[in-house]
Amino acid sequence: MARARARRRPTWPTWPTAGLTRQDGKTLLAAWLGYLMDGFDFVLITLVLTEVADSFGLSTVTAATLVSAAFISRWFGGLAIGAVGDRYGRKPAMILSILLYSLGSLACGLSWGYWSMFAARLVLGLGMAGEYSASATYVIESWPATARNRASALLISGYAVGSVIAGQLYRFVVPAWGWRAMFFLGFVPIALALWMRRGLKESGDWERARGQGRAASETSGQRRSPQSQGQRRDFVSVLFRGRLAALNHVATAVVALSLFLLFTERSYGYGWPLAALVVAGFVLFTAQFARARTPMVLTLMVTVFCAFLYSWPIQALLPTYLKDDLGFSPSAVSDVLFFAGFGNVAGCLLVGFLGDRWGTRRTYVAALCVSLLFVLPVFAMGRDQTVSLALLLFLQQMFAQGISGLLPKLIGGYFATSERAAGLGFTYNVGALGGAVAPVLGASLAGGHSLGPSLAWLTFSLTLVVIVLIAVNAPLRVQRLCGDRSAAPDTDLTEGGAAARAGEPPGTVPGTRTRHGEERLP
């Protein structure tokens, strides 16, 4: 009995690089640089917003829509570039995303007015979404199955590092060379990331899935259909080349227009009907792609949406709270944000190792529970308690925001290899709309008074919601209650490569077999 328990006990890695190769490190670095620029740019637009508003003669409300512009296109970028990744490989999708990203960043620096900057932000949003889905899927599938939580967390740490760098460069670059120089600075790392990605090998899981699809086709002697060949059944093929293509083109236009009107303050009192149209469009798209697994995927989107709602009130409004409510100077705000960002980085590193030892969901829930201890004390600090505030923010961000390093691994675990990039990209970027809603909701709850209580209770309550959703594995439970029980995966599908090598029949996706043992398609 003691020997059996010893075999089941997870092993702690003796060294962070145990079992990893030089190629694994190169894979991570190439993707990590892209994530660094993602964080750099998102924080950058919030830092230079007042300078942009002064240059273009914009009001504060109009200038703020430039932040929201990227959210209008992110959902479509996750869908389209994710489809490229599933159909043609993870590496081409990564290169395409970084090209779009660099083009959008360069265009921001060259923009001559509001609408040119808005269009540049739309392009950048496409690249940001594709960067998340393509790079996260590639790194997770390329690393050994026993280290994939580390891969996910280390990758996301790049975003936090980028935000820290942006905050520190702002105080030196903008006074000397202006806000445009900040956008131009991002081009060198982007060029380096492109150069590194050209020499990368394709994801091992994707290559195996493609090889198994070809072998199955040759064995049957029949022409492969999109339903039988996973890598050809992508979002673009399903939505825009199928029998409902005309309806989906109209729905795409309606969703895009509705998001545009909502995020540019042009809803003219029709905010709720427009939001309902957006939700209906996403449900329509999900139902066609996920089919029997629609309840599971929709619940996963809600989980991600709530995760953004708990994290982004602080992410977006903390500088405003520090300046307006506590009266901090710009340099003091930059220093406090440095500690918050550094806590995010430390959290990503910590939860990656804990996730490989304890499991993704268990680590996620434990970290969020610890983060609750620091939320209310953060907003109880006064102006003269800067050191205590910085320390509490470090710890709160370490456990609350650092845990987002496991989010790609968590989402990817619900999708088979053949549709993981599009599934992860679309699900995450639809849920990311919570990041656009959160600041508005936080400011609205404040009602013109202090932001502190609003941010504290909104973050605290939504964190509790996410804890429950992840702890009970809500996507899987909802699928079993409201849909086809056999369509719900029994295991984390990102572990498919390891399971297949351990003796699964060729072509089988672990965790997707019926009760009678026969194989079924994911």
PDB file of N, CA and C in Angstrom, residues 36-94:
ATOM      1  N   LEU A  36       5.877  39.689 -24.358  1.00  0.00           N
ATOM      2  CA  LEU A  36       6.425  40.896 -23.736  1.00  0.00           C
ATOM      3  C   LEU A  36       5.920  42.140 -24.455  1.00  0.00           C
ATOM      4  N   MET A  37       5.927  42.104 -25.789  1.00  0.00           N
ATOM      5  CA  MET A  37       5.457  43.255 -26.545  1.00  0.00           C
ATOM      6  C   MET A  37       3.949  43.440 -26.415  1.00  0.00           C
ATOM      7  N   ASP A  38       3.224  42.352 -26.209  1.00  0.00           N
ATOM      8  CA  ASP A  38       1.786  42.439 -25.958  1.00  0.00           C
ATOM      9  C   ASP A  38       1.537  43.268 -24.697  1.00  0.00           C
ATOM     10  N   GLY A  39       2.217  42.907 -23.596  1.00  0.00           N
ATOM     11  CA  GLY A  39       2.063  43.663 -22.359  1.00  0.00           C
ATOM     12  C   GLY A  39       2.579  45.090 -22.487  1.00  0.00           C
ATOM     13  N   PHE A  40       3.693  45.269 -23.196  1.00  0.00           N
ATOM     14  CA  PHE A  40       4.262  46.591 -23.391  1.00  0.00           C
ATOM     15  C   PHE A  40       3.257  47.510 -24.064  1.00  0.00           C
ATOM     16  N   ASP A  41       2.643  47.036 -25.138  1.00  0.00           N
ATOM     17  CA  ASP A  41       1.745  47.905 -25.899  1.00  0.00           C
ATOM     18  C   ASP A  41       0.453  48.188 -25.162  1.00  0.00           C
ATOM     19  N   PHE A  42      -0.113  47.180 -24.483  1.00  0.00           N
ATOM     20  CA  PHE A  42      -1.395  47.431 -23.833  1.00  0.00           C
ATOM     21  C   PHE A  42      -1.251  48.475 -22.730  1.00  0.00           C
ATOM     22  N   VAL A  43      -0.182  48.372 -21.930  1.00  0.00           N
ATOM     23  CA  VAL A  43       0.037  49.366 -20.890  1.00  0.00           C
ATOM     24  C   VAL A  43       0.446  50.696 -21.515  1.00  0.00           C
ATOM     25  N   LEU A  44       1.150  50.639 -22.630  1.00  0.00           N
ATOM     26  CA  LEU A  44       1.639  51.843 -23.281  1.00  0.00           C
ATOM     27  C   LEU A  44       0.507  52.792 -23.658  1.00  0.00           C
ATOM     28  N   ILE A  45      -0.563  52.275 -24.247  1.00  0.00           N
ATOM     29  CA  ILE A  45      -1.642  53.155 -24.699  1.00  0.00           C
ATOM     30  C   ILE A  45      -2.310  53.847 -23.517  1.00  0.00           C
ATOM     31  N   THR A  46      -2.357  53.174 -22.357  1.00  0.00           N
ATOM     32  CA  THR A  46      -2.936  53.818 -21.178  1.00  0.00           C
ATOM     33  C   THR A  46      -1.992  54.880 -20.623  1.00  0.00           C
ATOM     34  N   LEU A  47      -0.683  54.680 -20.751  1.00  0.00           N
ATOM     35  CA  LEU A  47       0.285  55.641 -20.233  1.00  0.00           C
ATOM     36  C   LEU A  47       0.329  56.922 -21.065  1.00  0.00           C
ATOM     37  N   VAL A  48       0.227  56.787 -22.381  1.00  0.00           N
ATOM     38  CA  VAL A  48       0.367  57.961 -23.257  1.00  0.00           C
ATOM     39  C   VAL A  48      -0.978  58.524 -23.689  1.00  0.00           C
ATOM     40  N   LEU A  49      -2.050  58.090 -23.057  1.00  0.00           N
ATOM     41  CA  LEU A  49      -3.379  58.504 -23.500  1.00  0.00           C
ATOM     42  C   LEU A  49      -3.564  60.017 -23.390  1.00  0.00           C
ATOM     43  N   THR A  50      -3.079  60.617 -22.318  1.00  0.00           N
ATOM     44  CA  THR A  50      -3.241  62.069 -22.168  1.00  0.00           C
ATOM     45  C   THR A  50      -2.436  62.815 -23.230  1.00  0.00           C
ATOM     46  N   GLU A  51      -1.238  62.322 -23.553  1.00  0.00           N
ATOM     47  CA  GLU A  51      -0.432  62.958 -24.599  1.00  0.00           C
ATOM     48  C   GLU A  51      -1.100  62.823 -25.970  1.00  0.00           C
ATOM     49  N   VAL A  52      -1.669  61.635 -26.241  1.00  0.00           N
ATOM     50  CA  VAL A  52      -2.374  61.434 -27.508  1.00  0.00           C
ATOM     51  C   VAL A  52      -3.587  62.355 -27.587  1.00  0.00           C
ATOM     52  N   ALA A  53      -4.322  62.464 -26.490  1.00  0.00           N
ATOM     53  CA  ALA A  53      -5.501  63.335 -26.467  1.00  0.00           C
ATOM     54  C   ALA A  53      -5.110  64.786 -26.730  1.00  0.00           C
ATOM     55  N   ASP A  54      -4.011  65.244 -26.154  1.00  0.00           N
ATOM     56  CA  ASP A  54      -3.560  66.617 -26.386  1.00  0.00           C
ATOM     57  C   ASP A  54      -3.132  66.812 -27.840  1.00  0.00           C
ATOM     58  N   SER A  55      -2.446  65.820 -28.413  1.00  0.00           N
ATOM     59  CA  SER A  55      -1.968  65.952 -29.793  1.00  0.00           C
ATOM     60  C   SER A  55      -3.115  66.010 -30.786  1.00  0.00           C
ATOM     61  N   PHE A  56      -4.151  65.212 -30.560  1.00  0.00           N
ATOM     62  CA  PHE A  56      -5.255  65.113 -31.511  1.00  0.00           C
ATOM     63  C   PHE A  56      -6.462  65.956 -31.107  1.00  0.00           C
ATOM     64  N   GLY A  57      -6.386  66.655 -29.970  1.00  0.00           N
ATOM     65  CA  GLY A  57      -7.503  67.476 -29.525  1.00  0.00           C
ATOM     66  C   GLY A  57      -8.714  66.661 -29.134  1.00  0.00           C
ATOM     67  N   LEU A  58      -8.528  65.581 -28.387  1.00  0.00           N
ATOM     68  CA  LEU A  58      -9.609  64.678 -28.017  1.00  0.00           C
ATOM     69  C   LEU A  58     -10.019  64.898 -26.564  1.00  0.00           C
ATOM     70  N   SER A  59     -11.290  64.637 -26.282  1.00  0.00           N
ATOM     71  CA  SER A  59     -11.745  64.616 -24.901  1.00  0.00           C
ATOM     72  C   SER A  59     -11.264  63.332 -24.242  1.00  0.00           C
ATOM     73  N   THR A  60     -11.349  63.282 -22.922  1.00  0.00           N
ATOM     74  CA  THR A  60     -10.906  62.087 -22.205  1.00  0.00           C
ATOM     75  C   THR A  60     -11.725  60.861 -22.598  1.00  0.00           C
ATOM     76  N   VAL A  61     -13.041  61.039 -22.739  1.00  0.00           N
ATOM     77  CA  VAL A  61     -13.910  59.914 -23.104  1.00  0.00           C
ATOM     78  C   VAL A  61     -13.578  59.402 -24.499  1.00  0.00           C
ATOM     79  N   THR A  62     -13.393  60.308 -25.446  1.00  0.00           N
ATOM     80  CA  THR A  62     -13.067  59.894 -26.820  1.00  0.00           C
ATOM     81  C   THR A  62     -11.707  59.213 -26.876  1.00  0.00           C
ATOM     82  N   ALA A  63     -10.748  59.755 -26.150  1.00  0.00           N
ATOM     83  CA  ALA A  63      -9.420  59.146 -26.144  1.00  0.00           C
ATOM     84  C   ALA A  63      -9.469  57.747 -25.550  1.00  0.00           C
ATOM     85  N   ALA A  64     -10.326  57.541 -24.544  1.00  0.00           N
ATOM     86  CA  ALA A  64     -10.416  56.224 -23.909  1.00  0.00           C
ATOM     87  C   ALA A  64     -10.914  55.156 -24.869  1.00  0.00           C
ATOM     88  N   THR A  65     -11.664  55.548 -25.900  1.00  0.00           N
ATOM     89  CA  THR A  65     -12.145  54.551 -26.867  1.00  0.00           C
ATOM     90  C   THR A  65     -10.998  53.937 -27.660  1.00  0.00           C
ATOM     91  N   LEU A  66      -9.833  54.616 -27.691  1.00  0.00           N
ATOM     92  CA  LEU A  66      -8.678  54.030 -28.360  1.00  0.00           C
ATOM     93  C   LEU A  66      -8.182  52.792 -27.615  1.00  0.00           C
ATOM     94  N   VAL A  67      -8.376  52.757 -26.296  1.00  0.00           N
ATOM     95  CA  VAL A  67      -8.028  51.568 -25.521  1.00  0.00           C
ATOM     96  C   VAL A  67      -8.981  50.431 -25.874  1.00  0.00           C
ATOM     97  N   SER A  68     -10.272  50.766 -25.996  1.00  0.00           N
ATOM     98  CA  SER A  68     -11.284  49.749 -26.280  1.00  0.00           C
ATOM     99  C   SER A  68     -11.225  49.241 -27.719  1.00  0.00           C
ATOM    100  N   ALA A  69     -10.602  50.007 -28.613  1.00  0.00           N
ATOM    101  CA  ALA A  69     -10.614  49.641 -30.032  1.00  0.00           C
ATOM    102  C   ALA A  69     -10.060  48.245 -30.266  1.00  0.00           C
ATOM    103  N   ALA A  70      -9.005  47.890 -29.548  1.00  0.00           N
ATOM    104  CA  ALA A  70      -8.394  46.572 -29.752  1.00  0.00           C
ATOM    105  C   ALA A  70      -9.355  45.443 -29.385  1.00  0.00           C
ATOM    106  N   PHE A  71     -10.276  45.689 -28.443  1.00  0.00           N
ATOM    107  CA  PHE A  71     -11.226  44.649 -28.049  1.00  0.00           C
ATOM    108  C   PHE A  71     -12.252  44.368 -29.145  1.00  0.00           C
ATOM    109  N   ILE A  72     -12.511  45.344 -29.992  1.00  0.00           N
ATOM    110  CA  ILE A  72     -13.492  45.149 -31.059  1.00  0.00           C
ATOM    111  C   ILE A  72     -13.029  44.065 -32.027  1.00  0.00           C
ATOM    112  N   SER A  73     -11.728  44.006 -32.271  1.00  0.00           N
ATOM    113  CA  SER A  73     -11.211  43.067 -33.267  1.00  0.00           C
ATOM    114  C   SER A  73     -10.583  41.819 -32.662  1.00  0.00           C
ATOM    115  N   ARG A  74     -10.377  41.788 -31.333  1.00  0.00           N
ATOM    116  CA  ARG A  74      -9.667  40.660 -30.730  1.00  0.00           C
ATOM    117  C   ARG A  74     -10.401  39.338 -30.939  1.00  0.00           C
ATOM    118  N   TRP A  75     -11.709  39.348 -30.793  1.00  0.00           N
ATOM    119  CA  TRP A  75     -12.445  38.084 -30.917  1.00  0.00           C
ATOM    120  C   TRP A  75     -12.275  37.491 -32.308  1.00  0.00           C
ATOM    121  N   PHE A  76     -12.284  38.359 -33.340  1.00  0.00           N
ATOM    122  CA  PHE A  76     -12.141  37.852 -34.703  1.00  0.00           C
ATOM    123  C   PHE A  76     -10.703  37.424 -34.971  1.00  0.00           C
ATOM    124  N   GLY A  77      -9.733  38.120 -34.371  1.00  0.00           N
ATOM    125  CA  GLY A  77      -8.349  37.706 -34.518  1.00  0.00           C
ATOM    126  C   GLY A  77      -8.102  36.338 -33.914  1.00  0.00           C
ATOM    127  N   GLY A  78      -8.689  36.084 -32.735  1.00  0.00           N
ATOM    128  CA  GLY A  78      -8.554  34.768 -32.129  1.00  0.00           C
ATOM    129  C   GLY A  78      -9.170  33.685 -32.975  1.00  0.00           C
ATOM    130  N   LEU A  79     -10.303  33.987 -33.586  1.00  0.00           N
ATOM    131  CA  LEU A  79     -10.998  33.024 -34.447  1.00  0.00           C
ATOM    132  C   LEU A  79     -10.199  32.750 -35.717  1.00  0.00           C
ATOM    133  N   ALA A  80      -9.810  33.810 -36.427  1.00  0.00           N
ATOM    134  CA  ALA A  80      -9.185  33.650 -37.739  1.00  0.00           C
ATOM    135  C   ALA A  80      -7.754  33.127 -37.653  1.00  0.00           C
ATOM    136  N   ILE A  81      -6.926  33.744 -36.806  1.00  0.00           N
ATOM    137  CA  ILE A  81      -5.532  33.300 -36.721  1.00  0.00           C
ATOM    138  C   ILE A  81      -5.455  31.945 -36.029  1.00  0.00           C
ATOM    139  N   GLY A  82      -6.385  31.680 -35.104  1.00  0.00           N
ATOM    140  CA  GLY A  82      -6.450  30.345 -34.523  1.00  0.00           C
ATOM    141  C   GLY A  82      -6.766  29.297 -35.572  1.00  0.00           C
ATOM    142  N   ALA A  83      -7.640  29.647 -36.519  1.00  0.00           N
ATOM    143  CA  ALA A  83      -7.955  28.717 -37.609  1.00  0.00           C
ATOM    144  C   ALA A  83      -6.735  28.462 -38.482  1.00  0.00           C
ATOM    145  N   VAL A  84      -5.943  29.506 -38.727  1.00  0.00           N
ATOM    146  CA  VAL A  84      -4.692  29.327 -39.474  1.00  0.00           C
ATOM    147  C   VAL A  84      -3.776  28.351 -38.729  1.00  0.00           C
ATOM    148  N   GLY A  85      -3.695  28.502 -37.406  1.00  0.00           N
ATOM    149  CA  GLY A  85      -2.847  27.622 -36.616  1.00  0.00           C
ATOM    150  C   GLY A  85      -3.298  26.178 -36.652  1.00  0.00           C
ATOM    151  N   ASP A  86      -4.605  25.941 -36.634  1.00  0.00           N
ATOM    152  CA  ASP A  86      -5.118  24.576 -36.663  1.00  0.00           C
ATOM    153  C   ASP A  86      -4.999  23.950 -38.053  1.00  0.00           C
ATOM    154  N   ARG A  87      -5.113  24.753 -39.080  1.00  0.00           N
ATOM    155  CA  ARG A  87      -5.108  24.222 -40.452  1.00  0.00           C
ATOM    156  C   ARG A  87      -3.704  24.084 -41.025  1.00  0.00           C
ATOM    157  N   TYR A  88      -2.859  25.103 -40.846  1.00  0.00           N
ATOM    158  CA  TYR A  88      -1.552  25.142 -41.494  1.00  0.00           C
ATOM    159  C   TYR A  88      -0.378  24.960 -40.534  1.00  0.00           C
ATOM    160  N   GLY A  89      -0.625  25.002 -39.244  1.00  0.00           N
ATOM    161  CA  GLY A  89       0.450  24.828 -38.276  1.00  0.00           C
ATOM    162  C   GLY A  89       0.550  26.014 -37.342  1.00  0.00           C
ATOM    163  N   ARG A  90       1.130  25.764 -36.158  1.00  0.00           N
ATOM    164  CA  ARG A  90       1.230  26.820 -35.148  1.00  0.00           C
ATOM    165  C   ARG A  90       2.232  27.896 -35.563  1.00  0.00           C
ATOM    166  N   LYS A  91       3.336  27.496 -36.215  1.00  0.00           N
ATOM    167  CA  LYS A  91       4.383  28.460 -36.545  1.00  0.00           C
ATOM    168  C   LYS A  91       3.904  29.526 -37.544  1.00  0.00           C
ATOM    169  N   PRO A  92       3.228  29.175 -38.651  1.00  0.00           N
ATOM    170  CA  PRO A  92       2.733  30.232 -39.535  1.00  0.00           C
ATOM    171  C   PRO A  92       1.786  31.204 -38.832  1.00  0.00           C
ATOM    172  N   ALA A  93       0.970  30.678 -37.921  1.00  0.00           N
ATOM    173  CA  ALA A  93       0.051  31.554 -37.189  1.00  0.00           C
ATOM    174  C   ALA A  93       0.821  32.513 -36.284  1.00  0.00           C
ATOM    175  N   MET A  94       1.884  32.032 -35.658  1.00  0.00           N
ATOM    176  CA  MET A  94       2.703  32.897 -34.811  1.00  0.00           C
ATOM    177  C   MET A  94       3.348  34.016 -35.623  1.00  0.00           C
TER     178      MET A  94
END
